[in-house]
Coordinates of C-alpha atoms in Angstrom, one line a residue:
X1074 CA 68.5 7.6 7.1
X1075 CA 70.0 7.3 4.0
X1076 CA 67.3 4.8 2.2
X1077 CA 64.0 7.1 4.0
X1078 CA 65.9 10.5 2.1
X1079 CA 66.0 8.1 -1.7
X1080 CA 62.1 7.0 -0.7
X1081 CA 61.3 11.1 0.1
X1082 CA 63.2 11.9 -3.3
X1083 CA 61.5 9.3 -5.1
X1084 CA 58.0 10.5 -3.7
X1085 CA 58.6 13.8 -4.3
X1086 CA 59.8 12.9 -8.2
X1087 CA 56.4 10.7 -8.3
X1088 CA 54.3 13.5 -7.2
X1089 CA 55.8 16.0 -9.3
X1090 CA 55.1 13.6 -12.5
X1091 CA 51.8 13.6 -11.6
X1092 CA 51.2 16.7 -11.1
X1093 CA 52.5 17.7 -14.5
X1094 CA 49.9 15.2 -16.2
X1095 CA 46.8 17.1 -14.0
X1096 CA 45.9 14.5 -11.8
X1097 CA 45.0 16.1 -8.6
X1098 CA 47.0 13.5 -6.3
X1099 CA 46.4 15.7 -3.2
X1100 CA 43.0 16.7 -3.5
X1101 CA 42.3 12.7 -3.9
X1102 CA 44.1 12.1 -0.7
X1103 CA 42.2 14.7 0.8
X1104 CA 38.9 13.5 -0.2
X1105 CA 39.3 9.8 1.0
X1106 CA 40.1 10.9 3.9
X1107 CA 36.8 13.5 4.1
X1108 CA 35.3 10.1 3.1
X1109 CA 36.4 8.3 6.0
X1110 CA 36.1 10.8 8.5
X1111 CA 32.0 10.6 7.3
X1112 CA 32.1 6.7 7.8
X1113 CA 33.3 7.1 11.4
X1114 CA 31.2 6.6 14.0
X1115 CA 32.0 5.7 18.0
X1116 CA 31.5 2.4 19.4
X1117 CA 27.6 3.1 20.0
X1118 CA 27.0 4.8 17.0
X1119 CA 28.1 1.7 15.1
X1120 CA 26.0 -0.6 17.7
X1121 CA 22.7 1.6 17.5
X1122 CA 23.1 1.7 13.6
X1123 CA 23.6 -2.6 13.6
X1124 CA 20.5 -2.1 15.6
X1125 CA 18.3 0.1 13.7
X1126 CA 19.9 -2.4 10.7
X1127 CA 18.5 -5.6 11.9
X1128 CA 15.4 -4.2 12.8
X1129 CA 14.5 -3.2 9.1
X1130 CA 15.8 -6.4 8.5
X1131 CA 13.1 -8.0 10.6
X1132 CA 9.9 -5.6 10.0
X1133 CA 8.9 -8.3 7.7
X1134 CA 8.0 -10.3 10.3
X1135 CA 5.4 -7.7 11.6
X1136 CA 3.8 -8.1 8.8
X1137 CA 3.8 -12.1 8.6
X1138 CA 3.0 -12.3 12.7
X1139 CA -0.3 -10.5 11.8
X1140 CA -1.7 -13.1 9.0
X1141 CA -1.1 -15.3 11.7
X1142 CA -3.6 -13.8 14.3
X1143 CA -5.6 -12.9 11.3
X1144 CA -5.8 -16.5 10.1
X1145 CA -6.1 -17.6 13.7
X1146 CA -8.7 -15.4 14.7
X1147 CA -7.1 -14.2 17.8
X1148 CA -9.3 -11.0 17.9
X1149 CA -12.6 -12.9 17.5
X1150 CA -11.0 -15.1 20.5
X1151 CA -10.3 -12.0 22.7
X1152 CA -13.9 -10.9 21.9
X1153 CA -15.7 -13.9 22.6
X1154 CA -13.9 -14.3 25.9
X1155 CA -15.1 -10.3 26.5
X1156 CA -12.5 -8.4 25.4
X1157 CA -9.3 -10.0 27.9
X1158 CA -8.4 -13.7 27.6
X1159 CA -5.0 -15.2 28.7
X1160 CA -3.1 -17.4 26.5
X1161 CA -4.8 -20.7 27.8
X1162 CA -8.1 -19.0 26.7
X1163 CA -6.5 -17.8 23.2
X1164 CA -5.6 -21.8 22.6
X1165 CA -8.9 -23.2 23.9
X1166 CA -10.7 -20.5 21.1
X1167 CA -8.5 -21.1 18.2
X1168 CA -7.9 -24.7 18.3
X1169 CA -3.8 -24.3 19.0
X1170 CA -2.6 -27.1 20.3
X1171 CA -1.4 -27.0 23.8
X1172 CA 1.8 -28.1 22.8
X1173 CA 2.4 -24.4 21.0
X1174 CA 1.5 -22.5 23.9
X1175 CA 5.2 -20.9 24.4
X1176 CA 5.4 -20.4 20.6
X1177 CA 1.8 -18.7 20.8
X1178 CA 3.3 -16.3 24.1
X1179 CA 6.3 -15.7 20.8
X1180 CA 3.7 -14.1 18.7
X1181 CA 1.5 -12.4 20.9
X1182 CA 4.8 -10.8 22.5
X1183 CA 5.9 -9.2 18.7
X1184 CA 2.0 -8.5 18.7
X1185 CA 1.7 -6.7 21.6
X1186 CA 4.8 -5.1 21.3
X1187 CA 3.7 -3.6 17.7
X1188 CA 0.5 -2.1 19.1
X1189 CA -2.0 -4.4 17.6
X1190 CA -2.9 -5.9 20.8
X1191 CA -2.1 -4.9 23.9
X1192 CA -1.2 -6.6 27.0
X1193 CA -2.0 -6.8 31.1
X1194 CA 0.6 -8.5 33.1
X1195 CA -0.4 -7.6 36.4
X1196 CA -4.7 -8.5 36.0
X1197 CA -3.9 -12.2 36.3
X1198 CA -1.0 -13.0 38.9
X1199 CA 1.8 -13.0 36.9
X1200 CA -0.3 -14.1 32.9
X1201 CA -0.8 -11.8 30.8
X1202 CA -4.1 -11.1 30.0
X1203 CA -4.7 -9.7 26.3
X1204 CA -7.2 -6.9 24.7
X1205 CA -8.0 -5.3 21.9
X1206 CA -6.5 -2.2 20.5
X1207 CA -8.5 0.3 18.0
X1208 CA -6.1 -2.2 15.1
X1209 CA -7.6 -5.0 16.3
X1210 CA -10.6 -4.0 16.5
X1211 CA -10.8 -3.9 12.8
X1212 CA -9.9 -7.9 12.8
X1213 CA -13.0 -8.8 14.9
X1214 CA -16.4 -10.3 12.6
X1215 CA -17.8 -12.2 15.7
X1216 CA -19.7 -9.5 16.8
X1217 CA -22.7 -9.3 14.7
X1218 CA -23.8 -7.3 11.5
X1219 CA -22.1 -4.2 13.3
X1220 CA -18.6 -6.0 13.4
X1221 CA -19.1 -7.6 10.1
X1222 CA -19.2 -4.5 8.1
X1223 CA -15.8 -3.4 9.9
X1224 CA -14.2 -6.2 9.6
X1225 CA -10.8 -5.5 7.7
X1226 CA -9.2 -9.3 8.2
X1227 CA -9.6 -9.9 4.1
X1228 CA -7.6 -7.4 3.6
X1229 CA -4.8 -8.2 5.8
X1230 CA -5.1 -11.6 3.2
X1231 CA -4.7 -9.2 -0.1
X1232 CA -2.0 -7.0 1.2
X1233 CA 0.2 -10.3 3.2
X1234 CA -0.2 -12.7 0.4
X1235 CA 2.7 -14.9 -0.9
X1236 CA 2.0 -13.8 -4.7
X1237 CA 2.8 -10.6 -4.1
X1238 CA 5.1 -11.0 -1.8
X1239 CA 7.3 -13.3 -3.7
X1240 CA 7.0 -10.2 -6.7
X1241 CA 8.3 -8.2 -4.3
X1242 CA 11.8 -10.0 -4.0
X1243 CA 12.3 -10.2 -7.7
X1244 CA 12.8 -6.0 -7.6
X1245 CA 17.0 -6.6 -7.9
X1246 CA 16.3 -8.2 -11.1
X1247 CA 13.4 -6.5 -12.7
X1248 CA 15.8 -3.3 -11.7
X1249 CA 19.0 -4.4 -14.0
X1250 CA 17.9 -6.6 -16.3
X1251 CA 16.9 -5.8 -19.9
X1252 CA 14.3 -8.3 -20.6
X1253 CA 12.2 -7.5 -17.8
X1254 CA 11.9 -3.9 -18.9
X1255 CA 8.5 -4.2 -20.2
X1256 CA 6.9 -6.6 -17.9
X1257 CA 5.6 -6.0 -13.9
X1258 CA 7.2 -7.4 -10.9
X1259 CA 4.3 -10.1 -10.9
X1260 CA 5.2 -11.0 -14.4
X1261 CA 8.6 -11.2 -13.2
X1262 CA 7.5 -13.4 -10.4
X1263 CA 4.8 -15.7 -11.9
X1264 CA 4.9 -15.7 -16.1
X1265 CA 1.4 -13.8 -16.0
X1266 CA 0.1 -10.7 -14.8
X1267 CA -1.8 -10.4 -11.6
X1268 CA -5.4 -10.0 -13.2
X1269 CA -4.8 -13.1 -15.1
X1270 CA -3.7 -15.2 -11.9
X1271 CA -7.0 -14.1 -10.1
X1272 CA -9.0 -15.2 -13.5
X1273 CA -7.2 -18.3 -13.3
X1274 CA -7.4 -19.3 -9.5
X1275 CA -11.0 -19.5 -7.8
X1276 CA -9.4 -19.5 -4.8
X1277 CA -7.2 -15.8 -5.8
X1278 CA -10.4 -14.1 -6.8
X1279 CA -12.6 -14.9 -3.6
X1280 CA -9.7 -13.6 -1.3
X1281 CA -9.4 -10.3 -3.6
X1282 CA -13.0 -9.6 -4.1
X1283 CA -13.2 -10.3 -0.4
X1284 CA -10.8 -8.1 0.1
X1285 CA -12.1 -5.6 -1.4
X1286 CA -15.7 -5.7 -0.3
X1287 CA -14.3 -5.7 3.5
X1288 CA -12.7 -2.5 2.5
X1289 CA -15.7 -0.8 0.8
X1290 CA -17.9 -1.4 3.6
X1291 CA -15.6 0.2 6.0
X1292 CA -14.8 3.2 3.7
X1293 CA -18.0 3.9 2.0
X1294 CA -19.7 4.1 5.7
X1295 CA -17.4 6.5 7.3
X1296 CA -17.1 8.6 3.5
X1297 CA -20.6 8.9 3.1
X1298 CA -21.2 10.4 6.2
X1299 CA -18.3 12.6 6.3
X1300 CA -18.0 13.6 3.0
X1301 CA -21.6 13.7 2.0
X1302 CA -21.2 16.7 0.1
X1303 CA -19.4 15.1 -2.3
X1304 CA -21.8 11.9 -2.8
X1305 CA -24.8 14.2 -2.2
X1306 CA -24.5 15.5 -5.2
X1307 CA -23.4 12.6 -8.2
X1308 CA -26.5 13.2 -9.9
X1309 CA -29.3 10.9 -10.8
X1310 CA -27.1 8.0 -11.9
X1311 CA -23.9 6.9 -10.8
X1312 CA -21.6 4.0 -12.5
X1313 CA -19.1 2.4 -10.3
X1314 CA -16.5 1.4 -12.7
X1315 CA -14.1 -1.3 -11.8
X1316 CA -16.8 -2.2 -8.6
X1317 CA -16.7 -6.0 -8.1
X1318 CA -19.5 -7.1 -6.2
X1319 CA -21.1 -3.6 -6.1
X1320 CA -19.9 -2.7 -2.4
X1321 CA -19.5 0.2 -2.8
X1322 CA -22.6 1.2 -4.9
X1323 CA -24.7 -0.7 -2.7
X1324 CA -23.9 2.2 0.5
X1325 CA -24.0 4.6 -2.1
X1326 CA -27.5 3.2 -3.3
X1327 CA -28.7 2.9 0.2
X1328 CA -27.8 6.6 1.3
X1329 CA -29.0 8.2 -2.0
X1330 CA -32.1 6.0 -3.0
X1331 CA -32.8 8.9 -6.0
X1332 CA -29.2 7.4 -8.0
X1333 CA -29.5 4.8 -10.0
X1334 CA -26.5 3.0 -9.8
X1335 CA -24.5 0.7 -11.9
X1336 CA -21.4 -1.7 -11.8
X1337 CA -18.8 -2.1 -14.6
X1338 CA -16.6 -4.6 -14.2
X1339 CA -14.9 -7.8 -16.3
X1340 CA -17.6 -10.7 -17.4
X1341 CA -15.6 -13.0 -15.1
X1342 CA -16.4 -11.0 -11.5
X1343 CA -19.5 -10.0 -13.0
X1344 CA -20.4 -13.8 -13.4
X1345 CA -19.9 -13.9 -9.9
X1346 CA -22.2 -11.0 -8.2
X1347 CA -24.7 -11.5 -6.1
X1348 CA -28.5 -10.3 -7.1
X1349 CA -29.6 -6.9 -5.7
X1350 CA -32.8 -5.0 -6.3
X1351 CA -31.1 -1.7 -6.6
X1352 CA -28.4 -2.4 -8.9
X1353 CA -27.1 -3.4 -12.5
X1354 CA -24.1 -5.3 -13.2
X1355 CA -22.7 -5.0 -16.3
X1356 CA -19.9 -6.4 -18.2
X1357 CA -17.3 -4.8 -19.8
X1358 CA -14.0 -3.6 -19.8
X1359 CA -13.2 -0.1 -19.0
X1360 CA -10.7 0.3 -21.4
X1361 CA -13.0 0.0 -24.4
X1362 CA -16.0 1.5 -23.0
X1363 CA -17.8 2.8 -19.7
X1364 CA -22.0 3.3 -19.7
X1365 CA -23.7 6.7 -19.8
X1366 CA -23.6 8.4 -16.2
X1367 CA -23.8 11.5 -14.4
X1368 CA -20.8 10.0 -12.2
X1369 CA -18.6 7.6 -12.5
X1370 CA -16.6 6.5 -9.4
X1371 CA -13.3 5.3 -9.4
X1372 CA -12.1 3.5 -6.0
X1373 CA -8.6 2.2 -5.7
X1374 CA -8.6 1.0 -9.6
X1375 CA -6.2 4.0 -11.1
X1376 CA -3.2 3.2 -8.9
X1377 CA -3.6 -0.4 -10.2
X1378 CA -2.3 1.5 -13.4
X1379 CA 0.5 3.0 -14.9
X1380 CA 0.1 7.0 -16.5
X1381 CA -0.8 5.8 -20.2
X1382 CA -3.0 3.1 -18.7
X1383 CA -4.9 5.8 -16.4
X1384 CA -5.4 8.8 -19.4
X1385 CA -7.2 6.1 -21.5
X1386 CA -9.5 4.8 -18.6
X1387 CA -10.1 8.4 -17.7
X1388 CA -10.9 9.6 -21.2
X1389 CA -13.5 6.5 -21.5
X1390 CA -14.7 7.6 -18.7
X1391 CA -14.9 11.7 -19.4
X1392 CA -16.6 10.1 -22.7
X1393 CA -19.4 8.7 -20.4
X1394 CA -20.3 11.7 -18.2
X1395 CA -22.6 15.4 -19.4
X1396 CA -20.6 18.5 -19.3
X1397 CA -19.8 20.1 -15.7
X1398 CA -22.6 22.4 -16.0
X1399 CA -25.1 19.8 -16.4
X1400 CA -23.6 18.0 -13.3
X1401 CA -20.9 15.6 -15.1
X1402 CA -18.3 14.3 -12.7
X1403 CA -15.9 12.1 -11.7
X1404 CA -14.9 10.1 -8.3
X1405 CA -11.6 8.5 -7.4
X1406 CA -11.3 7.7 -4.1
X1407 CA -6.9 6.9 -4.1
X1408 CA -4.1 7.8 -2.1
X1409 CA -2.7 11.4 -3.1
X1410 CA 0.9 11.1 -0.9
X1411 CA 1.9 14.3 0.8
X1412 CA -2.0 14.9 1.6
X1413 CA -1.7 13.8 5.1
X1414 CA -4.2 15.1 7.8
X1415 CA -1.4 16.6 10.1
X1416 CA -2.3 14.3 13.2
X1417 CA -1.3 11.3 11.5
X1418 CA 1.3 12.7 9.3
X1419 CA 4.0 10.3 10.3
X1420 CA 2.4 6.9 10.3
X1421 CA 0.6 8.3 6.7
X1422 CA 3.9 8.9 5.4
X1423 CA 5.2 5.7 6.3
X1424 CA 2.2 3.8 5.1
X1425 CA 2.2 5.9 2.0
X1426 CA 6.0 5.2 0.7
X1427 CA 5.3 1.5 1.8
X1428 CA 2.3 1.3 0.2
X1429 CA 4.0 2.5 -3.4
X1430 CA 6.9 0.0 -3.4
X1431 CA 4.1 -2.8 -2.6
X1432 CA 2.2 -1.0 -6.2
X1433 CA 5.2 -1.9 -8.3
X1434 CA 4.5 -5.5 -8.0
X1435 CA 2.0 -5.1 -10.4
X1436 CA 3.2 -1.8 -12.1
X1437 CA 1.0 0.5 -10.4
X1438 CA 2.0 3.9 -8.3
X1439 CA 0.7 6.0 -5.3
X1440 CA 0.7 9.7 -6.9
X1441 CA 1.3 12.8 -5.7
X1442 CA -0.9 15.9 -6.2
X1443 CA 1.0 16.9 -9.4
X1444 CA 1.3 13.6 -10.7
X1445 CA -2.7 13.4 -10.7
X1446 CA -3.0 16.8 -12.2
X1447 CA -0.6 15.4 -15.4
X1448 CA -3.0 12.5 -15.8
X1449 CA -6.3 14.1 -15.9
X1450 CA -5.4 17.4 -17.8
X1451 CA -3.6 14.8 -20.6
X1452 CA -6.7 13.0 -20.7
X1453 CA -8.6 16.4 -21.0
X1454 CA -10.2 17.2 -18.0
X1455 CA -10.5 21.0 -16.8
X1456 CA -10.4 20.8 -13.2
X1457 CA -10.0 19.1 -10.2
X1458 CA -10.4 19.0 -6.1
X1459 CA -8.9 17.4 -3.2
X1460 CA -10.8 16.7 0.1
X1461 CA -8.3 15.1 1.9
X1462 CA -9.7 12.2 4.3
X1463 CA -8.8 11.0 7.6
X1464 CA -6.9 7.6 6.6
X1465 CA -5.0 6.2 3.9
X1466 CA -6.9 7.7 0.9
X1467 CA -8.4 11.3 -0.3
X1468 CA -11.4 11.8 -2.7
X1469 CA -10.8 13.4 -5.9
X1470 CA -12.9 15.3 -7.7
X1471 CA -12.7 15.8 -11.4
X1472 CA -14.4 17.9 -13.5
X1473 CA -14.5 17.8 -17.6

């Protein structure tokens, strides 16, 4: 009794002291306690949250599960076998070895399970039988020219490629430390930037241009039909600047035969483009210079770049097109994040925030509506419009 009423005293004499110098002992007290009463959670809470933990942990695997199929060819096998084969049938297709067959049930099961196939238990006594989904449809090229031109399975070889993913782990570092300040995630990663590594390695380039055909053949054919207002009237000539193999100018071409249409693009990938009757290649670089058009399209190039990198591109190209009266515009078909058609709005938000973080590999950023407006009034445009586009991307329309 005694010793508890000297440790009281003391306390009391302690708190006082402190007191006296300002520091607010109690309120501190209080607030760790506020703080810990915010960290508590029940016996479930703390089960579902380990949960909903590992499974962020593991989305990665999503991601590497389809390259797999992709490379595999598992939708082509589930064609070719008329749209439901078991997993004997997926092996015999794609050349697995028997000996994989529970491993390959493994996949299919995180597959199936994450929509892009889907599965029948009960059509086969007890096998699954598997089908396509409308995501796996867009894996399929064994169906003809029809399936061809649909066929998204380069992509999934851009987007779930080791270089970029192995930029993407260096963020920590290119986050804190000094040095890195001034170089991308890639450079990080790798020593050079991306565009460099692609120059560099054949092998690079083909999947990219690849790529990125695949994804102009699905786009342009769906965007020229839906949005042929907005194609229907570039002008008489049209310069597709950062166009690769010319994709995307070739639908254009085809749909409009009246526009003469061009492709800008680096001597290297010009080099490498195929002969067509309807189009000129030519080789620059779009920072120095862009030829005389009454468009000039812009797909998926300006969120390779950041802000000061975009204004000069975009001031090349305002230096290329006539006035707005006399029909002078420009195209960029991009992402504008926030513009999502409401029926999709929360996959689209998803794949939008995802799809930034993957940009900062190489520096470049998914903008939202006032972020565009920055660039293209700094680079001295007047005016602008959205026509927001069922899908990952809108079409932007900017005047001088």
């Amino acid at each position: 009794m005694h010793s508890l009423s000297r440790r009281s005293t003391f306390q009391l004499y302690y708190m006082r002291t402190e007191l006296n110098k300002g520091l607010p002992i109690i309120r501190h007290t209080m607030a760790s306690h506020d703080q810990e009463d915010e960290l508590a959670m029940s016996s479930d809470e703390l089960l579902q949250a380990q949960l909903e933990l590992y499974n962020h942990c593991f989305a990665f695997v999503k991601s590497m599960a389809l390259a797999a199929a992709t490379d595999l060819r598992i939708a082509d096998a589930i064609h070719l076998r008329g749209g439901a084969a078991t997993l004997s049938d997926l092996a015999a297709e794609t050349g697995i070895h028997p000996t994989k067959l529970s491993h390959l049930r493994r996949l299919m099961r995180v597959l199936t399970t994450s929509g892009v196939f889907s599965a029948d238990v009960k059509a086969s006594g007890g096998d699954a039988v598997f089908k396509l989904t409308r995501v796996s449809r867009l894996l399929v090229g064994a169906g003809g020219e029809h399936s061809r031109r649909r066929d998204l399975s380069p992509m999934v070889g851009v987007f779930v490629n080791p270089v970029a993913v192995t930029a993407l782990f260096s963020i920590r570092e290119w986050f804190t430390d000094e040095t890195s300040a001034a170089s991308s995630l890639f450079e990080v990663a790798h020593g050079c930037t991306r565009w460099e590594m692609i120059a560099k390695d054949a092998g690079d380039d083909r999947v990219f241009n690849a790529g990125m055909a695949a994804d102009s053949c699905l786009s342009m054919e769906i965007l020229l039909r839906e949005c042929s207002g907005v194609f229907g009237s570039v002008g008489s000539s049209l310069v597709d600047v950062g166009g690769a193999h010319g994709t995307a100018a070739m639908a254009i071409a085809k749909a409009f035969p009246h526009v003469k249409c061009s492709v800008l693009d680096l001597p290297l990938v010009v080099a490498g483009a195929p002969a067509v009757d309807n189009l000129t290649f030519i080789a620059g670089d779009m920072f120095e210079y862009i030829p005389p058009a009454d468009t000039v399209l812009l797909k998926w190039v300006l969120h390779d770049w950041p802000d000061e990198d975009c204004i000069k591109i975009l001031r090349q190209c305002k230096k290329a097109i006539p006035t707005r009266d006399a029909g002078g515009k420009v195209i960029i078909m991009d992402m504008v994040v926030g513009y999502a058609v409401p029926q999709q709005e929360i996959v689209s938000k998803e794949a939008e925030v995802l799809f930034d973080v993957f940009m900062m590999y190489i520096d470049g950023i998914q903008r939202e509506e006032h972020e565009w407006s920055k660039i293209f009034f700094e680079a001295g445009f007047s005016d602008y419009k959205i026509t927001p586009v069922t899908g990952i991307r809108s079409i932007i329309e900017v005047y001088p």
